[in-house]
C-alpha cells in the first residue's frame, strides 16, 4: 500500500479493524464517518505521511498503536465521546499538541513515546476532573507535567491552565 494518498471511509463502517491501513506510507488524508466508534490496533501504524485526520464525533476507543509512527501527524483534537486511549496509541508520532476531552476515563501506559515532540496536552476539564482520569503504568507523572486544564477565566491557583483565543488553544 504505497500509492494510496487519501481515502473517505463509507458511513457503514463502524470499526477500523487491526492493521487496516498499517504501512500505507503515502496516505496523507483520511475522512472517517462521524459514527465510527473504534479505531483498532495499528489501524494507521507506519502511515508516515498521515497529516490530516478528523476523528469521528462518536469515537469511544483508540486502540493500541493505532497511530504508531505517524510522524507527519502534528496536532489532533480528540472527540468528546472518547473514553479510552490504548497503549502506544500515539507513540513515535509528530504530535506536538493534543486536545483531550473531559470524557476521557482511561489512558493506558506509554500513549506517547518519551522522545515524542509533544509539548502540551490541553485537557478540556478541570484539574479535579483530571485527577480522576485513570492513567495506567508509570506515565501519570509524565503526562501530568504536560497537561494544562481548561479555565474560561484566568485562574488564581497555581498550575497549568489554558483557554481559547480566537479558536486557538492558548496557555494562560
Backbone as JSON Lines, residues from 0, in Angstrom:
{"i":0,"aa":"X","n":[0.85,-1.18,0.0],"ca":[0.0,0.0,0.0],"c":[0.9,1.25,0.0]}
{"i":1,"aa":"X","n":[1.46,1.56,-1.14],"ca":[2.36,2.71,-1.21],"c":[1.83,3.84,-2.08]}
{"i":2,"aa":"X","n":[0.71,3.63,-2.76],"ca":[0.2,4.68,-3.65],"c":[-1.07,5.36,-3.14]}
{"i":3,"aa":"X","n":[-1.73,4.81,-2.14],"ca":[-2.95,5.41,-1.59],"c":[-2.6,6.7,-0.85]}
{"i":4,"aa":"X","n":[-3.17,7.84,-1.31],"ca":[-2.85,9.14,-0.7],"c":[-3.96,9.68,0.16]}
{"i":5,"aa":"X","n":[-5.21,9.38,-0.18],"ca":[-6.33,9.83,0.64],"c":[-7.47,8.83,0.49]}
{"i":6,"aa":"X","n":[-8.33,8.84,1.51],"ca":[-9.46,7.92,1.48],"c":[-10.61,8.48,2.31]}
{"i":7,"aa":"X","n":[-11.82,8.23,1.85],"ca":[-13.03,8.54,2.59],"c":[-13.66,7.2,2.95]}
{"i":8,"aa":"X","n":[-13.8,6.95,4.25],"ca":[-14.36,5.68,4.71],"c":[-15.89,5.79,4.67]}
{"i":9,"aa":"X","n":[-16.58,4.82,4.08],"ca":[-18.05,4.87,3.99],"c":[-18.72,4.87,5.36]}
{"i":10,"aa":"X","n":[-19.91,5.44,5.41],"ca":[-20.63,5.6,6.68],"c":[-21.05,4.27,7.32]}
{"i":11,"aa":"X","n":[-21.09,3.18,6.55],"ca":[-21.47,1.89,7.11],"c":[-20.38,1.31,8.02]}
{"i":12,"aa":"X","n":[-19.15,1.79,7.9],"ca":[-18.03,1.26,8.68],"c":[-18.04,1.88,10.07]}
{"i":13,"aa":"X","n":[-18.17,1.03,11.09],"ca":[-18.23,1.5,12.49],"c":[-16.93,1.23,13.24]}
{"i":14,"aa":"X","n":[-16.11,0.31,12.73],"ca":[-14.86,-0.06,13.38],"c":[-13.77,-0.21,12.32]}
{"i":15,"aa":"X","n":[-12.6,0.36,12.6],"ca":[-11.43,0.08,11.77],"c":[-10.69,-1.06,12.45]}
{"i":16,"aa":"X","n":[-10.61,-2.18,11.78],"ca":[-10.02,-3.38,12.36],"c":[-8.5,-3.29,12.42]}
{"i":17,"aa":"X","n":[-7.9,-4.27,13.06],"ca":[-6.45,-4.36,13.22],"c":[-5.72,-4.2,11.9]}
{"i":18,"aa":"X","n":[-4.8,-3.22,11.86],"ca":[-3.91,-3.05,10.72],"c":[-4.56,-2.6,9.43]}
{"i":19,"aa":"X","n":[-5.75,-2.05,9.48],"ca":[-6.5,-1.7,8.26],"c":[-5.65,-0.94,7.25]}
{"i":20,"aa":"X","n":[-4.95,0.1,7.68],"ca":[-4.13,0.9,6.77],"c":[-2.65,0.88,7.17]}
{"i":21,"aa":"X","n":[-2.28,-0.03,8.02],"ca":[-0.91,-0.12,8.51],"c":[0.08,-0.22,7.35]}
{"i":22,"aa":"X","n":[1.07,0.66,7.37],"ca":[2.11,0.63,6.35],"c":[1.78,1.36,5.07]}
{"i":23,"aa":"X","n":[0.64,2.03,4.99],"ca":[0.3,2.83,3.8],"c":[1.11,4.12,3.87]}
{"i":24,"aa":"X","n":[2.33,4.05,3.41],"ca":[3.3,5.13,3.63],"c":[2.95,6.44,2.94]}
{"i":25,"aa":"X","n":[2.14,6.43,1.89],"ca":[1.78,7.67,1.19],"c":[0.46,8.27,1.68]}
{"i":26,"aa":"X","n":[-0.27,7.54,2.52],"ca":[-1.58,8.0,3.0],"c":[-1.42,9.28,3.82]}
{"i":27,"aa":"X","n":[-1.99,10.38,3.32],"ca":[-1.83,11.68,3.97],"c":[-3.12,12.2,4.58]}
{"i":28,"aa":"X","n":[-4.27,11.81,4.03],"ca":[-5.54,12.38,4.48],"c":[-6.6,11.29,4.58]}
{"i":29,"aa":"X","n":[-7.32,11.3,5.71],"ca":[-8.36,10.29,5.95],"c":[-9.61,10.99,6.45]}
{"i":30,"aa":"X","n":[-10.75,10.63,5.88],"ca":[-12.05,11.1,6.37],"c":[-12.8,9.89,6.89]}
{"i":31,"aa":"X","n":[-13.11,9.94,8.19],"ca":[-13.81,8.84,8.84],"c":[-15.27,9.2,9.07]}
{"i":32,"aa":"X","n":[-16.19,8.23,9.05],"ca":[-17.6,8.53,9.29],"c":[-17.8,8.98,10.74]}
{"i":33,"aa":"X","n":[-18.72,9.9,10.94],"ca":[-18.96,10.5,12.26],"c":[-19.43,9.54,13.32]}
{"i":34,"aa":"X","n":[-20.0,8.4,12.93],"ca":[-20.49,7.47,13.95],"c":[-19.59,6.26,14.14]}
{"i":35,"aa":"X","n":[-18.36,6.31,13.63],"ca":[-17.4,5.25,13.91],"c":[-17.05,5.29,15.39]}
{"i":36,"aa":"X","n":[-16.96,4.13,16.05],"ca":[-16.72,4.11,17.49],"c":[-15.35,3.58,17.9]}
{"i":37,"aa":"X","n":[-14.71,2.79,17.04],"ca":[-13.43,2.18,17.41],"c":[-12.43,2.29,16.27]}
{"i":38,"aa":"X","n":[-11.23,2.74,16.62],"ca":[-10.07,2.66,15.72],"c":[-9.18,1.59,16.33]}
{"i":39,"aa":"X","n":[-9.02,0.48,15.65],"ca":[-8.38,-0.7,16.21],"c":[-6.86,-0.68,16.21]}
{"i":40,"aa":"X","n":[-6.31,-1.77,16.71],"ca":[-4.87,-1.99,16.85],"c":[-4.15,-1.73,15.53]}
{"i":41,"aa":"X","n":[-3.17,-0.83,15.58],"ca":[-2.32,-0.48,14.44],"c":[-3.1,-0.12,13.18]}
{"i":42,"aa":"X","n":[-4.29,0.44,13.32],"ca":[-5.11,0.78,12.15],"c":[-4.38,1.71,11.18]}
{"i":43,"aa":"X","n":[-3.6,2.66,11.7],"ca":[-2.85,3.59,10.86],"c":[-1.35,3.53,11.14]}
{"i":44,"aa":"X","n":[-0.88,2.51,11.82],"ca":[0.54,2.41,12.17],"c":[1.4,2.47,10.91]}
{"i":45,"aa":"X","n":[2.52,3.16,11.03],"ca":[3.51,3.28,9.96],"c":[3.01,4.08,8.75]}
{"i":46,"aa":"X","n":[1.95,4.87,8.93],"ca":[1.47,5.77,7.87],"c":[2.22,7.1,8.05]}
{"i":47,"aa":"X","n":[3.46,7.12,7.65],"ca":[4.37,8.23,7.92],"c":[3.96,9.55,7.27]}
{"i":48,"aa":"X","n":[3.1,9.52,6.27],"ca":[2.65,10.75,5.6],"c":[1.33,11.29,6.16]}
{"i":49,"aa":"X","n":[0.69,10.54,7.03],"ca":[-0.62,10.94,7.55],"c":[-0.51,12.25,8.34]}
{"i":50,"aa":"X","n":[-1.13,13.29,7.8],"ca":[-1.05,14.61,8.45],"c":[-2.42,15.21,8.68]}
{"i":51,"aa":"X","n":[-3.46,14.66,8.07],"ca":[-4.79,15.23,8.17],"c":[-5.82,14.14,8.46]}
{"i":52,"aa":"X","n":[-6.32,14.14,9.69],"ca":[-7.38,13.2,10.05],"c":[-8.29,13.89,11.06]}
{"i":53,"aa":"X","n":[-9.58,13.82,10.8],"ca":[-10.57,14.32,11.76],"c":[-11.22,13.09,12.36]}
{"i":54,"aa":"X","n":[-11.09,12.99,13.67],"ca":[-11.64,11.82,14.33],"c":[-13.15,11.92,14.46]}
{"i":55,"aa":"X","n":[-13.86,10.78,14.37],"ca":[-15.32,10.78,14.41],"c":[-15.89,11.3,15.71]}
{"i":56,"aa":"X","n":[-17.02,11.97,15.62],"ca":[-17.69,12.54,16.79],"c":[-18.12,11.47,17.8]}
{"i":57,"aa":"X","n":[-18.36,10.24,17.33],"ca":[-18.82,9.16,18.21],"c":[-17.71,8.22,18.66]}
{"i":58,"aa":"X","n":[-16.46,8.54,18.34],"ca":[-15.34,7.66,18.67],"c":[-15.23,7.45,20.18]}
{"i":59,"aa":"X","n":[-15.14,6.19,20.6],"ca":[-15.03,5.85,22.02],"c":[-13.66,5.31,22.4]}
{"i":60,"aa":"X","n":[-13.02,4.58,21.48],"ca":[-11.75,3.92,21.8],"c":[-10.75,4.07,20.67]}
{"i":61,"aa":"X","n":[-9.52,4.43,21.05],"ca":[-8.4,4.41,20.12],"c":[-7.52,3.25,20.55]}
{"i":62,"aa":"X","n":[-7.37,2.28,19.67],"ca":[-6.66,1.05,20.01],"c":[-5.16,1.2,20.14]}
{"i":63,"aa":"X","n":[-4.55,0.14,20.65],"ca":[-3.11,0.09,20.86],"c":[-2.37,0.33,19.54]}
{"i":64,"aa":"X","n":[-1.39,1.22,19.61],"ca":[-0.51,1.56,18.47],"c":[-1.29,2.02,17.24]}
{"i":65,"aa":"X","n":[-2.49,2.56,17.42],"ca":[-3.34,2.95,16.3],"c":[-2.66,3.93,15.35]}
{"i":66,"aa":"X","n":[-1.89,4.88,15.9],"ca":[-1.2,5.88,15.08],"c":[0.31,5.79,15.24]}
{"i":67,"aa":"X","n":[0.82,4.65,15.61],"ca":[2.24,4.45,15.84],"c":[3.06,4.81,14.59]}
{"i":68,"aa":"X","n":[4.07,5.62,14.79],"ca":[4.98,6.08,13.74],"c":[4.3,6.89,12.63]}
{"i":69,"aa":"X","n":[3.23,7.58,12.95],"ca":[2.62,8.55,12.02],"c":[3.34,9.88,12.24]}
{"i":70,"aa":"X","n":[4.54,9.97,11.74],"ca":[5.44,11.09,12.07],"c":[5.0,12.43,11.48]}
{"i":71,"aa":"X","n":[4.12,12.45,10.5],"ca":[3.65,13.72,9.93],"c":[2.45,14.3,10.71]}
{"i":72,"aa":"X","n":[1.91,13.54,11.64],"ca":[0.76,13.97,12.43],"c":[1.24,14.93,13.52]}
{"i":73,"aa":"X","n":[0.85,16.2,13.44],"ca":[1.36,17.24,14.35],"c":[0.39,17.65,15.45]}
{"i":74,"aa":"X","n":[-0.89,17.69,15.14],"ca":[-1.88,18.15,16.12],"c":[-3.16,17.35,15.88]}
{"i":75,"aa":"X","n":[-3.82,16.99,16.97],"ca":[-5.05,16.23,16.82],"c":[-6.0,16.61,17.95]}
{"i":76,"aa":"X","n":[-7.27,16.78,17.6],"ca":[-8.3,17.07,18.59],"c":[-9.13,15.8,18.75]}
{"i":77,"aa":"X","n":[-9.19,15.32,19.97],"ca":[-9.93,14.1,20.26],"c":[-11.37,14.45,20.58]}
{"i":78,"aa":"X","n":[-12.33,13.65,20.08],"ca":[-13.75,13.98,20.25],"c":[-14.24,13.81,21.69]}
{"i":79,"aa":"X","n":[-15.3,14.51,22.02],"ca":[-15.9,14.47,23.37],"c":[-16.4,13.09,23.76]}
{"i":80,"aa":"X","n":[-16.62,12.21,22.82],"ca":[-17.14,10.87,23.1],"c":[-16.05,9.9,23.56]}
{"i":81,"aa":"X","n":[-14.79,10.27,23.38],"ca":[-13.67,9.35,23.64],"c":[-13.53,9.04,25.12]}
{"i":82,"aa":"X","n":[-13.45,7.74,25.45],"ca":[-13.28,7.36,26.85],"c":[-11.97,6.62,27.1]}
{"i":83,"aa":"X","n":[-11.36,6.01,26.07],"ca":[-10.17,5.21,26.29],"c":[-9.13,5.41,25.17]}
{"i":84,"aa":"X","n":[-7.89,5.67,25.59],"ca":[-6.76,5.71,24.66],"c":[-5.83,4.58,25.07]}
{"i":85,"aa":"X","n":[-5.59,3.65,24.17],"ca":[-4.81,2.45,24.49],"c":[-3.31,2.67,24.38]}
{"i":86,"aa":"X","n":[-2.57,1.72,24.9],"ca":[-1.11,1.75,24.95],"c":[-0.49,2.1,23.59]}
{"i":87,"aa":"X","n":[0.48,3.0,23.63],"ca":[1.27,3.39,22.45],"c":[0.42,3.96,21.3]}
{"i":88,"aa":"X","n":[-0.79,4.39,21.58],"ca":[-1.69,4.87,20.52],"c":[-1.06,5.97,19.67]}
{"i":89,"aa":"X","n":[-0.32,6.87,20.3],"ca":[0.31,7.99,19.59],"c":[1.82,7.97,19.72]}
{"i":90,"aa":"X","n":[2.4,6.83,20.04],"ca":[3.85,6.74,20.21],"c":[4.56,6.94,18.87]}
{"i":91,"aa":"X","n":[5.68,7.64,18.93],"ca":[6.54,7.9,17.77],"c":[5.81,8.67,16.67]}
{"i":92,"aa":"X","n":[4.92,9.56,17.07],"ca":[4.25,10.44,16.11],"c":[4.94,11.8,16.13]}
{"i":93,"aa":"X","n":[4.47,12.7,15.32],"ca":[4.99,14.07,15.32],"c":[4.11,15.0,16.13]}
{"i":94,"aa":"X","n":[3.17,14.46,16.9],"ca":[2.21,15.29,17.62],"c":[2.93,16.2,18.61]}
{"i":95,"aa":"X","n":[2.63,17.49,18.47],"ca":[3.19,18.5,19.37],"c":[2.16,18.97,20.38]}
{"i":96,"aa":"X","n":[0.89,18.94,19.99],"ca":[-0.2,19.37,20.86],"c":[-1.37,18.42,20.69]}
{"i":97,"aa":"X","n":[-2.05,18.18,21.8],"ca":[-3.2,17.28,21.8],"c":[-4.3,17.92,22.62]}
{"i":98,"aa":"X","n":[-5.51,17.91,22.09],"ca":[-6.66,18.41,22.84],"c":[-7.44,17.19,23.31]}
{"i":99,"aa":"X","n":[-7.46,17.02,24.63],"ca":[-8.0,15.83,25.27],"c":[-9.36,16.16,25.88]}
{"i":100,"aa":"X","n":[-10.42,15.41,25.51],"ca":[-11.76,15.7,26.04],"c":[-11.9,15.32,27.5]}
{"i":101,"aa":"X","n":[-12.82,15.98,28.18],"ca":[-13.02,15.63,29.59],"c":[-13.78,14.32,29.75]}
{"i":102,"aa":"X","n":[-14.26,13.74,28.66],"ca":[-14.93,12.43,28.7],"c":[-13.93,11.29,28.91]}
{"i":103,"aa":"X","n":[-12.65,11.56,28.73],"ca":[-11.63,10.51,28.83],"c":[-11.65,9.9,30.23]}
{"i":104,"aa":"X","n":[-11.63,8.57,30.29],"ca":[-11.65,7.86,31.57],"c":[-10.35,7.1,31.8]}
{"i":105,"aa":"X","n":[-9.77,6.56,30.71],"ca":[-8.59,5.72,30.84],"c":[-7.56,6.07,29.77]}
{"i":106,"aa":"X","n":[-6.31,6.23,30.21],"ca":[-5.19,6.4,29.31],"c":[-4.19,5.32,29.67]}
{"i":107,"aa":"X","n":[-3.96,4.4,28.74],"ca":[-3.02,3.32,29.01],"c":[-1.59,3.84,28.97]}
{"i":108,"aa":"X","n":[-0.7,3.05,29.53],"ca":[0.69,3.43,29.64],"c":[1.35,3.71,28.29]}
{"i":109,"aa":"X","n":[2.25,4.61,28.29],"ca":[3.06,4.99,27.12],"c":[2.24,5.34,25.88]}
{"i":110,"aa":"X","n":[1.21,6.14,26.09],"ca":[0.43,6.64,24.95],"c":[1.35,7.39,24.0]}
{"i":111,"aa":"X","n":[2.33,8.1,24.58],"ca":[3.36,8.78,23.8],"c":[4.7,8.16,24.13]}
{"i":112,"aa":"X","n":[5.61,8.24,23.2],"ca":[6.98,7.83,23.43],"c":[7.68,8.96,24.17]}
{"i":113,"aa":"X","n":[8.59,8.67,25.1],"ca":[9.27,9.74,25.84],"c":[10.03,10.72,24.93]}
{"i":114,"aa":"X","n":[10.34,10.31,23.71],"ca":[11.08,11.16,22.79],"c":[10.2,11.92,21.81]}
{"i":115,"aa":"X","n":[8.89,11.74,21.91],"ca":[7.96,12.46,21.04],"c":[8.04,13.96,21.3]}
{"i":116,"aa":"X","n":[7.72,14.77,20.3],"ca":[7.86,16.23,20.45],"c":[6.72,16.92,21.19]}
{"i":117,"aa":"X","n":[5.8,16.16,21.78],"ca":[4.63,16.77,22.42],"c":[5.05,17.75,23.51]}
{"i":118,"aa":"X","n":[4.46,18.95,23.46],"ca":[4.79,20.0,24.42],"c":[3.63,20.33,25.34]}
{"i":119,"aa":"X","n":[2.4,20.02,24.91],"ca":[1.25,20.36,25.75],"c":[0.07,19.45,25.42]}
{"i":120,"aa":"X","n":[-0.61,19.02,26.48],"ca":[-1.88,18.31,26.36],"c":[-2.92,19.24,26.94]}
{"i":121,"aa":"X","n":[-3.81,19.73,26.1],"ca":[-4.88,20.64,26.52],"c":[-6.08,19.79,26.93]}
{"i":122,"aa":"X","n":[-6.29,19.67,28.24],"ca":[-7.39,18.87,28.77],"c":[-8.61,19.77,28.92]}
{"i":123,"aa":"X","n":[-9.75,19.33,28.38],"ca":[-10.97,20.14,28.35],"c":[-11.66,20.25,29.71]}
{"i":124,"aa":"X","n":[-11.2,19.49,30.69],"ca":[-11.81,19.51,32.01],"c":[-10.98,20.27,33.02]}
{"i":125,"aa":"X","n":[-11.45,20.24,34.26],"ca":[-10.79,20.93,35.36],"c":[-9.66,20.07,35.94]}
{"i":126,"aa":"X","n":[-8.87,20.65,36.81],"ca":[-7.8,19.9,37.49],"c":[-8.39,18.79,38.34]}
{"i":127,"aa":"X","n":[-9.54,19.03,38.99],"ca":[-10.2,17.99,39.78],"c":[-10.64,16.82,38.89]}
{"i":128,"aa":"X","n":[-11.16,17.13,37.7],"ca":[-11.58,16.08,36.77],"c":[-10.37,15.29,36.26]}
{"i":129,"aa":"X","n":[-9.26,15.99,35.98],"ca":[-8.04,15.32,35.52],"c":[-7.55,14.32,36.58]}
{"i":130,"aa":"X","n":[-7.67,14.67,37.83],"ca":[-7.22,13.8,38.92],"c":[-7.98,12.48,38.93]}
{"i":131,"aa":"X","n":[-9.16,12.43,38.37],"ca":[-9.99,11.21,38.35],"c":[-9.73,10.32,37.14]}
{"i":132,"aa":"X","n":[-8.95,10.8,36.17],"ca":[-8.63,10.01,34.98],"c":[-7.64,8.91,35.38]}
{"i":133,"aa":"X","n":[-7.92,7.68,34.96],"ca":[-7.02,6.57,35.24],"c":[-5.92,6.55,34.19]}
{"i":134,"aa":"X","n":[-4.68,6.69,34.67],"ca":[-3.52,6.58,33.79],"c":[-2.74,5.36,34.28]}
{"i":135,"aa":"X","n":[-2.69,4.31,33.46],"ca":[-2.05,3.08,33.89],"c":[-0.53,3.17,33.74]}
{"i":136,"aa":"X","n":[0.17,2.33,34.46],"ca":[1.63,2.29,34.37],"c":[2.26,3.48,35.06]}
{"i":137,"aa":"X","n":[3.44,3.82,34.64],"ca":[4.23,4.85,35.32],"c":[4.18,6.2,34.61]}
{"i":138,"aa":"X","n":[3.24,6.39,33.7],"ca":[3.25,7.61,32.89],"c":[2.43,8.76,33.47]}
{"i":139,"aa":"X","n":[1.72,8.61,34.57],"ca":[0.89,9.68,35.1],"c":[1.71,10.94,35.36]}
{"i":140,"aa":"X","n":[2.87,10.83,35.97],"ca":[3.7,11.99,36.24],"c":[4.14,12.69,34.97]}
{"i":141,"aa":"X","n":[4.56,11.91,33.98],"ca":[4.99,12.49,32.71],"c":[3.84,13.2,32.03]}
{"i":142,"aa":"X","n":[2.68,12.56,31.95],"ca":[1.52,13.18,31.31],"c":[1.07,14.41,32.09]}
{"i":143,"aa":"X","n":[1.03,14.3,33.41],"ca":[0.56,15.43,34.22],"c":[1.44,16.66,34.04]}
{"i":144,"aa":"X","n":[2.72,16.47,33.79],"ca":[3.6,17.62,33.58],"c":[3.31,18.32,32.26]}
{"i":145,"aa":"X","n":[2.63,17.63,31.34],"ca":[2.28,18.2,30.03],"c":[0.86,18.75,30.0]}
{"i":146,"aa":"X","n":[0.03,18.35,30.95],"ca":[-1.39,18.68,30.93],"c":[-1.64,20.11,31.41]}
{"i":147,"aa":"X","n":[-2.46,20.81,30.65],"ca":[-3.0,22.11,31.06],"c":[-4.51,21.94,31.1]}
{"i":148,"aa":"X","n":[-5.13,22.32,32.2],"ca":[-6.58,22.17,32.36],"c":[-7.3,23.43,31.9]}
{"i":149,"aa":"X","n":[-8.51,23.25,31.39],"ca":[-9.27,24.36,30.84],"c":[-9.8,25.3,31.93]}
{"i":150,"aa":"X","n":[-9.73,26.6,31.65],"ca":[-10.33,27.6,32.53],"c":[-10.74,28.81,31.69]}
{"i":151,"aa":"X","n":[-12.03,29.16,31.73],"ca":[-12.52,30.31,30.96],"c":[-11.95,31.62,31.46]}
{"i":152,"aa":"X","n":[-11.67,31.68,32.75],"ca":[-11.1,32.9,33.34],"c":[-9.7,32.6,33.85]}
{"i":153,"aa":"X","n":[-8.87,33.62,33.91],"ca":[-7.51,33.4,34.37],"c":[-7.52,32.92,35.81]}
{"i":154,"aa":"X","n":[-6.97,31.73,36.06],"ca":[-7.04,31.15,37.4],"c":[-6.11,31.85,38.38]}
{"i":155,"aa":"X","n":[-6.52,31.8,39.66],"ca":[-5.68,32.38,40.69],"c":[-4.81,31.31,41.36]}
{"i":156,"aa":"X","n":[-5.21,30.03,41.23],"ca":[-4.4,28.97,41.81],"c":[-3.24,28.61,40.88]}
{"i":157,"aa":"X","n":[-2.24,27.94,41.43],"ca":[-1.08,27.57,40.62],"c":[-1.41,26.35,39.77]}
{"i":158,"aa":"X","n":[-0.64,26.14,38.75],"ca":[-0.83,25.02,37.84],"c":[-0.83,25.51,36.4]}
{"i":159,"aa":"X","n":[-0.99,24.57,35.49],"ca":[-1.05,24.9,34.06],"c":[-2.5,24.95,33.63]}
{"i":160,"aa":"X","n":[-2.9,26.05,33.02],"ca":[-4.28,26.24,32.56],"c":[-4.26,26.84,31.17]}
{"i":161,"aa":"X","n":[-5.38,26.65,30.45],"ca":[-5.49,27.18,29.1],"c":[-6.9,27.67,28.84]}
{"i":162,"aa":"X","n":[-7.05,28.39,27.73],"ca":[-8.35,28.88,27.28],"c":[-8.28,29.04,25.76]}
{"i":163,"aa":"X","n":[-9.44,29.3,25.15],"ca":[-9.5,29.53,23.7],"c":[-9.27,31.0,23.42]}
{"i":164,"aa":"X","n":[-8.42,31.31,22.47],"ca":[-8.24,32.67,21.97],"c":[-8.4,32.6,20.46]}
{"i":165,"aa":"X","n":[-9.51,33.13,19.97],"ca":[-9.82,33.12,18.54],"c":[-9.68,31.73,17.93]}
{"i":166,"aa":"X","n":[-10.23,30.73,18.65],"ca":[-10.23,29.36,18.14],"c":[-8.94,28.59,18.32]}
{"i":167,"aa":"X","n":[-7.97,29.17,19.03],"ca":[-6.68,28.51,19.24],"c":[-6.5,28.26,20.74]}
{"i":168,"aa":"X","n":[-6.13,27.03,21.1],"ca":[-5.84,26.69,22.48],"c":[-4.59,27.45,22.91]}
{"i":169,"aa":"X","n":[-4.72,28.21,24.01],"ca":[-3.64,29.09,24.44],"c":[-3.44,28.96,25.96]}
{"i":170,"aa":"X","n":[-2.2,28.8,26.37],"ca":[-1.9,28.73,27.81],"c":[-2.13,30.1,28.44]}
{"i":171,"aa":"X","n":[-2.61,30.1,29.7],"ca":[-2.74,31.35,30.44],"c":[-1.36,31.82,30.85]}
